[in-house]
mmCIF file of C-alpha atoms and ligand atoms in Angstrom:
data_model
loop_
_atom_site.group_PDB
_atom_site.id
_atom_site.type_symbol
_atom_site.label_atom_id
_atom_site.label_comp_id
_atom_site.label_asym_id
_atom_site.label_seq_id
_atom_site.Cartn_x
_atom_site.Cartn_y
_atom_site.Cartn_z
ATOM 1 C CA MET V 32 -15.393 -87.319 -1.948
ATOM 2 C CA LYS V 33 -12.034 -88.852 -1.285
ATOM 3 C CA ILE V 34 -9.013 -88.180 -3.646
ATOM 4 C CA LEU V 35 -6.524 -90.898 -4.292
ATOM 5 C CA PRO V 36 -2.899 -89.945 -3.823
ATOM 6 C CA SER V 37 -2.299 -91.221 -7.433
ATOM 7 C CA GLU V 38 -4.835 -88.556 -8.652
ATOM 8 C CA ILE V 39 -3.098 -85.792 -6.762
ATOM 9 C CA THR V 40 0.178 -86.634 -8.566
ATOM 10 C CA SER V 41 -1.600 -86.226 -11.836
ATOM 11 C CA TYR V 42 -2.639 -82.744 -10.839
ATOM 12 C CA LYS V 43 1.012 -81.903 -10.310
ATOM 13 C CA ASN V 44 1.810 -83.201 -13.726
ATOM 14 C CA TYR V 45 -1.067 -81.062 -15.020
ATOM 15 C CA LEU V 46 0.467 -78.017 -13.472
ATOM 16 C CA ASN V 47 3.848 -78.807 -15.071
ATOM 17 C CA ARG V 48 2.229 -79.182 -18.379
ATOM 18 C CA ARG V 49 0.492 -75.903 -18.097
ATOM 19 C CA LYS V 50 3.638 -74.174 -17.004
ATOM 20 C CA PHE V 51 2.020 -72.827 -13.807
ATOM 21 C CA ILE V 52 5.274 -73.404 -12.142
ATOM 22 C CA LYS V 53 8.118 -71.271 -13.545
ATOM 23 C CA SER V 54 10.887 -72.331 -11.158
ATOM 24 C CA SER V 55 10.697 -75.452 -9.060
ATOM 25 C CA VAL V 56 11.432 -74.976 -5.416
ATOM 26 C CA ALA V 57 12.409 -77.758 -3.093
ATOM 27 C CA THR V 58 9.453 -77.143 -0.805
ATOM 28 C CA GLY V 59 6.779 -77.954 -3.279
ATOM 29 C CA LEU V 60 4.582 -75.992 -5.580
ATOM 30 C CA ALA V 61 5.737 -72.545 -6.115
ATOM 31 C CA LEU V 62 5.022 -69.698 -8.475
ATOM 32 C CA GLY V 63 7.717 -67.573 -9.838
ATOM 33 C CA ALA V 64 7.044 -64.302 -11.645
ATOM 34 C CA SER V 65 3.528 -64.424 -12.933
ATOM 35 C CA THR V 66 3.899 -62.431 -16.036
ATOM 36 C CA ASN V 67 3.724 -65.461 -18.451
ATOM 37 C CA LEU V 68 1.112 -67.430 -16.543
ATOM 38 C CA TYR V 69 -1.636 -66.722 -19.051
ATOM 39 C CA ALA V 70 0.615 -66.531 -22.066
ATOM 40 C CA ASN V 71 -1.237 -69.324 -23.891
ATOM 41 C CA HIS V 72 -4.555 -68.912 -22.336
ATOM 42 C CA SER V 73 -5.758 -65.410 -22.486
ATOM 43 C CA SER V 74 -5.726 -62.560 -24.943
ATOM 44 C CA ASP V 75 -6.181 -60.191 -21.988
ATOM 45 C CA GLN V 76 -2.713 -60.540 -20.561
ATOM 46 C CA ASN V 77 -2.392 -57.119 -19.164
ATOM 47 C CA ILE V 78 -5.170 -57.503 -16.740
ATOM 48 C CA TYR V 79 -3.592 -60.708 -15.299
ATOM 49 C CA ALA V 80 0.039 -59.827 -15.453
ATOM 50 C CA ASN V 81 0.270 -58.774 -11.867
ATOM 51 C CA GLN V 82 -2.357 -61.086 -10.332
ATOM 52 C CA LEU V 83 0.143 -62.848 -8.150
ATOM 53 C CA ASP V 84 3.464 -61.758 -6.690
ATOM 54 C CA GLU V 85 6.365 -63.950 -5.918
ATOM 55 C CA ASN V 86 5.200 -64.371 -2.346
ATOM 56 C CA ASP V 87 2.057 -66.313 -3.510
ATOM 57 C CA ARG V 88 2.219 -70.071 -3.660
ATOM 58 C CA LEU V 89 -0.537 -72.250 -4.925
ATOM 59 C CA ASN V 90 -2.434 -74.133 -2.240
ATOM 60 C CA SER V 91 -2.390 -77.880 -2.746
ATOM 61 C CA PHE V 92 -5.407 -79.706 -4.233
ATOM 62 C CA GLU V 93 -5.866 -81.335 -0.842
ATOM 63 C CA GLU V 94 -5.925 -77.966 1.030
ATOM 64 C CA ILE V 95 -8.383 -76.465 -1.435
ATOM 65 C CA THR V 96 -10.810 -79.415 -1.133
ATOM 66 C CA THR V 97 -10.693 -80.308 2.485
ATOM 67 C CA TYR V 98 -11.024 -76.891 4.107
ATOM 68 C CA ASN V 99 -14.283 -75.419 2.808
ATOM 69 C CA ASN V 100 -17.268 -73.351 3.605
ATOM 70 C CA PHE V 101 -20.436 -74.785 2.123
ATOM 71 C CA TYR V 102 -23.212 -74.801 4.781
ATOM 72 C CA GLU V 103 -25.397 -76.986 2.601
ATOM 73 C CA PHE V 104 -23.202 -79.744 3.881
ATOM 74 C CA GLY V 105 -22.535 -78.503 7.352
ATOM 75 C CA MET V 106 -20.778 -75.758 9.152
ATOM 76 C CA GLY V 107 -17.381 -77.309 9.904
ATOM 77 C CA LYS V 108 -14.474 -76.922 7.510
ATOM 78 C CA THR V 109 -14.274 -80.667 6.723
ATOM 79 C CA ASP V 110 -18.082 -81.231 6.630
ATOM 80 C CA PRO V 111 -18.365 -80.291 2.823
ATOM 81 C CA SER V 112 -15.702 -82.878 1.884
ATOM 82 C CA GLU V 113 -17.164 -85.463 4.238
ATOM 83 C CA ASN V 114 -20.794 -85.002 3.717
ATOM 84 C CA SER V 115 -21.249 -84.117 0.029
ATOM 85 C CA GLY V 116 -20.852 -87.665 -1.452
ATOM 86 C CA ASN V 117 -24.634 -87.993 -2.295
ATOM 87 C CA PHE V 118 -24.774 -84.740 -4.263
ATOM 88 C CA LYS V 119 -25.287 -85.308 -8.015
ATOM 89 C CA PRO V 120 -23.898 -82.472 -10.124
ATOM 90 C CA LYS V 121 -24.653 -84.243 -13.388
ATOM 91 C CA PRO V 122 -26.763 -83.665 -15.352
ATOM 92 C CA TRP V 123 -27.112 -79.916 -14.595
ATOM 93 C CA SER V 124 -29.008 -76.984 -15.929
ATOM 94 C CA ILE V 125 -28.902 -73.330 -15.254
ATOM 95 C CA SER V 126 -32.029 -71.097 -15.693
ATOM 96 C CA LEU V 127 -31.570 -67.560 -16.953
ATOM 97 C CA GLU V 128 -34.469 -65.450 -15.662
ATOM 98 C CA GLY V 129 -35.747 -61.832 -15.324
ATOM 99 C CA LEU V 130 -34.929 -58.772 -17.310
ATOM 100 C CA ILE V 131 -33.366 -60.469 -20.381
ATOM 101 C CA ASN V 132 -34.242 -61.021 -24.053
ATOM 102 C CA ASN V 133 -33.374 -64.691 -23.959
ATOM 103 C CA PRO V 134 -34.817 -66.384 -20.841
ATOM 104 C CA GLN V 135 -34.057 -70.074 -20.978
ATOM 105 C CA VAL V 136 -33.024 -73.228 -19.171
ATOM 106 C CA LEU V 137 -29.507 -74.097 -20.428
ATOM 107 C CA ASP V 138 -27.895 -77.500 -20.302
ATOM 108 C CA LEU V 139 -24.415 -77.055 -18.735
ATOM 109 C CA GLU V 140 -22.793 -79.416 -21.219
ATOM 110 C CA LYS V 141 -24.157 -77.434 -24.062
ATOM 111 C CA LEU V 142 -23.251 -74.109 -22.508
ATOM 112 C CA LEU V 143 -19.703 -75.246 -22.093
ATOM 113 C CA GLN V 144 -19.393 -75.788 -25.775
ATOM 114 C CA GLN V 145 -20.227 -72.042 -26.284
ATOM 115 C CA VAL V 146 -17.885 -70.471 -23.873
ATOM 116 C CA THR V 147 -14.084 -70.193 -23.485
ATOM 117 C CA VAL V 148 -12.808 -72.065 -20.458
ATOM 118 C CA GLU V 149 -9.533 -70.536 -19.235
ATOM 119 C CA ASP V 150 -6.973 -71.061 -16.489
ATOM 120 C CA ARG V 151 -7.108 -68.373 -13.766
ATOM 121 C CA VAL V 152 -4.969 -68.394 -10.627
ATOM 122 C CA TYR V 153 -6.723 -66.305 -8.005
ATOM 123 C CA ARG V 154 -6.440 -65.594 -4.478
ATOM 124 C CA LEU V 155 -9.563 -66.304 -2.368
ATOM 125 C CA ARG V 156 -9.851 -64.310 0.812
ATOM 126 C CA CYS V 157 -12.602 -65.515 3.195
ATOM 127 C CA VAL V 158 -14.305 -63.026 5.449
ATOM 128 C CA GLU V 159 -13.087 -65.172 8.385
ATOM 129 C CA ALA V 160 -9.465 -63.961 7.592
ATOM 130 C CA TRP V 161 -8.022 -67.043 6.028
ATOM 131 C CA SER V 162 -7.027 -67.214 2.378
ATOM 132 C CA MET V 163 -5.755 -69.594 -0.442
ATOM 133 C CA VAL V 164 -4.333 -69.331 -3.886
ATOM 134 C CA ILE V 165 -6.343 -71.449 -6.377
ATOM 135 C CA PRO V 166 -5.795 -72.418 -9.902
ATOM 136 C CA TRP V 167 -9.301 -72.309 -11.359
ATOM 137 C CA GLN V 168 -10.710 -73.318 -14.667
ATOM 138 C CA GLY V 169 -13.677 -71.257 -15.666
ATOM 139 C CA PHE V 170 -15.162 -68.810 -18.169
ATOM 140 C CA PRO V 171 -15.995 -65.138 -17.905
ATOM 141 C CA LEU V 172 -19.425 -64.575 -16.480
ATOM 142 C CA SER V 173 -19.757 -61.812 -19.104
ATOM 143 C CA GLU V 174 -20.028 -64.636 -21.750
ATOM 144 C CA LEU V 175 -23.073 -66.042 -20.091
ATOM 145 C CA ILE V 176 -24.577 -62.547 -19.678
ATOM 146 C CA LYS V 177 -24.185 -61.998 -23.409
ATOM 147 C CA ILE V 178 -26.184 -65.201 -24.049
ATOM 148 C CA ALA V 179 -28.896 -63.924 -21.691
ATOM 149 C CA ASP V 180 -28.931 -60.488 -23.435
ATOM 150 C CA PRO V 181 -30.087 -58.240 -20.626
ATOM 151 C CA LEU V 182 -32.517 -55.417 -21.061
ATOM 152 C CA SER V 183 -31.160 -51.965 -20.150
ATOM 153 C CA SER V 184 -33.311 -52.040 -17.002
ATOM 154 C CA ALA V 185 -31.231 -55.009 -15.557
ATOM 155 C CA LYS V 186 -28.842 -53.368 -13.094
ATOM 156 C CA PHE V 187 -27.944 -56.247 -10.787
ATOM 157 C CA ILE V 188 -27.765 -60.118 -11.042
ATOM 158 C CA GLN V 189 -28.859 -62.476 -8.326
ATOM 159 C CA PHE V 190 -27.404 -66.117 -8.212
ATOM 160 C CA VAL V 191 -29.295 -68.862 -6.507
ATOM 161 C CA THR V 192 -27.781 -72.227 -5.292
ATOM 162 C CA VAL V 193 -29.632 -75.362 -6.042
ATOM 163 C CA PHE V 194 -32.214 -76.457 -3.346
ATOM 164 C CA ARG V 195 -31.956 -80.267 -2.797
ATOM 165 C CA PRO V 196 -32.387 -81.079 0.841
ATOM 166 C CA GLU V 197 -32.339 -84.718 0.088
ATOM 167 C CA GLU V 198 -28.795 -84.440 -1.223
ATOM 168 C CA MET V 199 -27.606 -81.531 0.828
ATOM 169 C CA PRO V 200 -28.027 -82.489 4.517
ATOM 170 C CA GLY V 201 -27.428 -78.875 5.820
ATOM 171 C CA GLN V 202 -30.510 -77.757 3.981
ATOM 172 C CA ASN V 203 -32.635 -79.763 6.352
ATOM 173 C CA LYS V 204 -31.384 -77.598 9.221
ATOM 174 C CA ARG V 205 -32.007 -73.948 9.905
ATOM 175 C CA LEU V 206 -28.340 -72.986 9.570
ATOM 176 C CA LEU V 207 -29.156 -70.354 6.917
ATOM 177 C CA PRO V 208 -32.275 -69.371 5.052
ATOM 178 C CA TRP V 209 -32.260 -71.696 1.950
ATOM 179 C CA PRO V 210 -31.439 -71.526 -0.890
ATOM 180 C CA TYR V 211 -28.215 -69.574 -0.533
ATOM 181 C CA VAL V 212 -28.404 -66.418 -2.676
ATOM 182 C CA GLU V 213 -25.815 -63.826 -3.710
ATOM 183 C CA GLY V 214 -25.659 -60.813 -6.004
ATOM 184 C CA LEU V 215 -23.485 -58.491 -8.020
ATOM 185 C CA ARG V 216 -23.931 -55.127 -9.639
ATOM 186 C CA MET V 217 -23.982 -55.470 -13.543
ATOM 187 C CA ASP V 218 -20.569 -53.836 -14.020
ATOM 188 C CA GLU V 219 -19.038 -56.137 -11.367
ATOM 189 C CA ALA V 220 -20.614 -59.131 -13.121
ATOM 190 C CA MET V 221 -19.257 -57.927 -16.497
ATOM 191 C CA HIS V 222 -15.789 -57.381 -15.150
ATOM 192 C CA PRO V 223 -13.223 -59.757 -16.933
ATOM 193 C CA LEU V 224 -11.895 -61.050 -13.587
ATOM 194 C CA THR V 225 -15.334 -62.365 -12.597
ATOM 195 C CA ILE V 226 -15.632 -65.971 -13.723
ATOM 196 C CA LEU V 227 -17.968 -68.986 -13.442
ATOM 197 C CA SER V 228 -15.652 -71.879 -12.473
ATOM 198 C CA THR V 229 -16.205 -75.439 -13.582
ATOM 199 C CA GLY V 230 -12.840 -76.946 -12.215
ATOM 200 C CA LEU V 231 -9.563 -76.486 -10.458
ATOM 201 C CA TYR V 232 -6.193 -78.034 -10.934
ATOM 202 C CA GLY V 233 -7.477 -79.379 -14.265
ATOM 203 C CA HIS V 234 -10.118 -81.446 -12.476
ATOM 204 C CA GLU V 235 -13.833 -80.950 -12.539
ATOM 205 C CA LEU V 236 -15.067 -79.266 -9.459
ATOM 206 C CA LEU V 237 -15.577 -81.660 -6.594
ATOM 207 C CA ASN V 238 -18.874 -81.368 -4.819
ATOM 208 C CA GLN V 239 -17.304 -79.509 -1.821
ATOM 209 C CA SER V 240 -15.923 -76.827 -4.165
ATOM 210 C CA GLY V 241 -19.416 -76.059 -5.580
ATOM 211 C CA ALA V 242 -19.838 -78.515 -8.382
ATOM 212 C CA PRO V 243 -20.599 -78.286 -11.148
ATOM 213 C CA LEU V 244 -20.627 -74.447 -11.478
ATOM 214 C CA ARG V 245 -19.699 -71.720 -9.033
ATOM 215 C CA LEU V 246 -18.921 -68.088 -9.022
ATOM 216 C CA VAL V 247 -15.428 -66.598 -8.323
ATOM 217 C CA VAL V 248 -15.052 -62.924 -7.705
ATOM 218 C CA PRO V 249 -11.518 -62.698 -6.468
ATOM 219 C CA TRP V 250 -11.585 -59.118 -5.082
ATOM 220 C CA LYS V 251 -14.678 -59.788 -2.768
ATOM 221 C CA TYR V 252 -14.808 -61.870 0.414
ATOM 222 C CA GLY V 253 -15.306 -65.521 -0.329
ATOM 223 C CA PHE V 254 -18.952 -65.709 0.607
ATOM 224 C CA LYS V 255 -19.776 -63.806 -2.549
ATOM 225 C CA SER V 256 -18.496 -66.753 -4.578
ATOM 226 C CA ILE V 257 -21.705 -68.810 -4.443
ATOM 227 C CA LYS V 258 -21.506 -72.478 -5.196
ATOM 228 C CA SER V 259 -23.674 -75.041 -7.154
ATOM 229 C CA ILE V 260 -25.564 -72.271 -9.006
ATOM 230 C CA SER V 261 -28.955 -73.254 -10.546
ATOM 231 C CA SER V 262 -30.493 -69.934 -11.360
ATOM 232 C CA ILE V 263 -29.273 -66.533 -12.498
ATOM 233 C CA ARG V 264 -31.763 -63.696 -12.196
ATOM 234 C CA PHE V 265 -31.408 -60.302 -13.955
ATOM 235 C CA VAL V 266 -33.071 -57.570 -11.798
ATOM 236 C CA ASP V 267 -33.442 -53.830 -11.530
ATOM 237 C CA LYS V 268 -32.815 -53.407 -7.770
ATOM 238 C CA GLN V 269 -29.989 -54.621 -5.366
ATOM 239 C CA PRO V 270 -30.972 -58.178 -4.710
ATOM 240 C CA GLU V 271 -30.979 -60.042 -1.383
ATOM 241 C CA ALA V 272 -27.730 -61.857 -0.458
ATOM 242 C CA THR V 273 -27.735 -64.565 2.189
ATOM 243 C CA TRP V 274 -25.135 -63.127 4.593
ATOM 244 C CA SER V 275 -26.128 -59.487 4.289
ATOM 245 C CA MET V 276 -29.798 -60.515 4.850
ATOM 246 C CA LEU V 277 -28.835 -62.436 7.897
ATOM 247 C CA ALA V 278 -26.396 -59.867 9.514
ATOM 248 C CA PRO V 279 -26.517 -56.693 7.655
ATOM 249 C CA SER V 280 -24.287 -54.757 9.997
ATOM 250 C CA GLU V 281 -21.623 -57.463 9.605
ATOM 251 C CA TYR V 282 -21.773 -58.317 5.915
ATOM 252 C CA GLY V 283 -22.601 -55.676 3.303
ATOM 253 C CA PHE V 284 -23.726 -56.247 -0.248
ATOM 254 C CA TYR V 285 -20.448 -55.187 -1.775
ATOM 255 C CA SER V 286 -18.147 -57.067 0.580
ATOM 256 C CA ASN V 287 -15.024 -55.942 -1.291
ATOM 257 C CA VAL V 288 -11.869 -57.127 0.535
ATOM 258 C CA ASN V 289 -10.936 -53.995 2.567
ATOM 259 C CA ASN V 290 -8.063 -54.097 5.015
ATOM 260 C CA LEU V 291 -9.080 -50.609 6.320
ATOM 261 C CA VAL V 292 -12.737 -51.527 7.229
ATOM 262 C CA ASP V 293 -12.833 -54.132 10.019
ATOM 263 C CA HIS V 294 -15.518 -56.637 10.553
ATOM 264 C CA PRO V 295 -17.408 -55.550 13.778
ATOM 265 C CA ARG V 296 -15.956 -58.581 15.638
ATOM 266 C CA TRP V 297 -12.414 -58.896 14.197
ATOM 267 C CA SER V 298 -9.703 -57.165 12.113
ATOM 268 C CA GLN V 299 -9.607 -57.484 8.429
ATOM 269 C CA GLY V 300 -6.051 -56.033 8.355
ATOM 270 C CA THR V 301 -4.293 -59.474 8.199
ATOM 271 C CA GLU V 302 -5.027 -62.971 7.081
ATOM 272 C CA ARG V 303 -3.788 -66.462 7.533
ATOM 273 C CA ARG V 304 -2.825 -68.147 4.298
ATOM 274 C CA ILE V 305 -3.815 -71.901 4.635
ATOM 275 C CA GLY V 306 -0.546 -73.746 5.000
ATOM 276 C CA GLU V 307 1.369 -70.888 6.545
ATOM 277 C CA PHE V 308 2.030 -69.795 10.054
ATOM 278 C CA LYS V 309 2.883 -66.112 9.780
ATOM 279 C CA ARG V 310 -0.015 -63.862 9.085
ATOM 280 C CA ARG V 311 0.040 -61.728 5.976
ATOM 281 C CA LYS V 312 -1.228 -58.229 5.459
ATOM 282 C CA THR V 313 -4.433 -58.224 3.701
ATOM 283 C CA LEU V 314 -4.338 -56.224 0.352
ATOM 284 C CA MET V 315 -6.943 -53.715 -0.712
ATOM 285 C CA TYR V 316 -9.418 -55.480 -3.026
ATOM 286 C CA ASN V 317 -7.386 -58.579 -2.329
ATOM 287 C CA GLY V 318 -4.638 -57.272 -4.422
ATOM 288 C CA TYR V 319 -6.716 -56.557 -7.470
ATOM 289 C CA GLU V 320 -7.057 -52.747 -6.938
ATOM 290 C CA GLU V 321 -5.451 -51.806 -10.182
ATOM 291 C CA GLU V 322 -7.965 -53.919 -12.107
ATOM 292 C CA VAL V 323 -11.191 -53.151 -10.129
ATOM 293 C CA GLY V 324 -10.615 -49.871 -8.167
ATOM 294 C CA TYR V 325 -12.445 -47.807 -10.853
ATOM 295 C CA LEU V 326 -15.748 -49.679 -10.169
ATOM 296 C CA TYR V 327 -16.022 -48.067 -6.814
ATOM 297 C CA GLU V 328 -14.589 -44.526 -7.515
ATOM 298 C CA GLY V 329 -16.308 -41.912 -5.370
ATOM 299 C CA MET V 330 -18.123 -44.378 -3.289
ATOM 300 C CA ASP V 331 -17.801 -44.259 0.590
ATOM 301 C CA LEU V 332 -16.379 -47.666 1.240
ATOM 302 C CA ARG V 333 -17.247 -47.481 4.908
ATOM 303 C CA LYS V 334 -20.871 -47.027 4.060
ATOM 304 C CA TYR V 335 -20.859 -49.471 1.107
ATOM 305 C CA TYR V 336 -18.835 -52.214 2.770
HETATM 306 N N1 MTE Z 1196 -21.967 -71.086 -1.468
HETATM 307 C C1 MTE Z 1196 -23.017 -71.682 -0.943
HETATM 308 N N2 MTE Z 1196 -24.073 -72.146 -1.675
HETATM 309 N N3 MTE Z 1196 -23.045 -72.066 0.403
HETATM 310 C C2 MTE Z 1196 -22.046 -71.568 1.255
HETATM 311 O O1 MTE Z 1196 -22.163 -71.951 2.397
HETATM 312 N N4 MTE Z 1196 -19.951 -70.418 1.483
HETATM 313 C C3 MTE Z 1196 -19.205 -69.239 0.885
HETATM 314 C C4 MTE Z 1196 -18.890 -69.403 -0.574
HETATM 315 N N5 MTE Z 1196 -19.928 -69.921 -1.253
HETATM 316 C C5 MTE Z 1196 -20.968 -70.878 0.648
HETATM 317 C C6 MTE Z 1196 -21.016 -70.658 -0.659
HETATM 318 C C7 MTE Z 1196 -18.035 -68.912 1.766
HETATM 319 S S1 MTE Z 1196 -18.293 -68.259 3.328
HETATM 320 C C8 MTE Z 1196 -16.751 -69.011 1.245
HETATM 321 S S2 MTE Z 1196 -15.366 -68.417 2.083
HETATM 322 C C9 MTE Z 1196 -16.460 -69.735 -0.027
HETATM 323 O O2 MTE Z 1196 -17.674 -70.274 -0.635
HETATM 324 C C10 MTE Z 1196 -15.589 -70.822 0.193
HETATM 325 O O3 MTE Z 1196 -15.152 -71.454 -1.019
HETATM 326 P P1 MTE Z 1196 -14.144 -72.726 -0.900
HETATM 327 O O4 MTE Z 1196 -14.776 -73.658 -0.031
HETATM 328 O O5 MTE Z 1196 -14.053 -73.173 -2.334
HETATM 329 O O6 MTE Z 1196 -12.845 -72.264 -0.343
#
């Protein structure tokens, strides 16, 4: 899907309106201190106060929507923006299944009337060692979990991407086992930083970004942030996840960003922020250690990578 330059200008206005930009810098969008970013949007300010430091700059709408991983539309970074024009994200429903009191098929429009959509600026760190900073709109996954009302036996959640080979050309090839699946432990899924995103820069998600609903788990490698979700299953055992099924020695179930545990074929110590030349040091848990470190206390992170 192509974006007109006039539309991009309106995203900048959007940013100004929402006061994402504290001080304007000659070289484009910049974030100042982040402490008041969520002032009007979240009651949970303490959690978000130090999400970003002054070195983080928002990636542009164009960068975020033309450099993607979404194998349902091909393996190249521009394939998703070039090949997703026939995908129809409306109308959309999500089925809630498994160990819950309220199994149902939810219409997305109706669901959005029941949840609180907020602005969340998060870093996204891909396992391939590139990263971006993205202003998402979304709602806490915990709100959907409350609607599902899990049984105490539900320990994990599996997410499933829609299977529509007629609209997703990559699904006609054996690039991955389809549909794409991912999973979280229940406490990770309930964590306030975990969101289901419906938009970015104030614009509904474009197809390449995972329209109309995708997961964003900012302390994990990007492949955990599954796109175009059509089912959510509550299960009692660690569920299958596409990349850890495919190459278990390279991609673990947890996949927390960890600068100390390298991928068998490359270092995870540094990353390239899209739009920058100099590599940056990768931060433990992608910089969200204070918020999420307790989830993994006592776990051997070399074993549970
Ligand atoms: N979800 C589906 N269904 N299919 C995919 O191929 N790629 C993952 C993740 N979600 C992928 C997916 C990977 S590897 C990354 S890094 C992120 O999406 C990229 O998200 P972005 O394109 O919005 O940056």
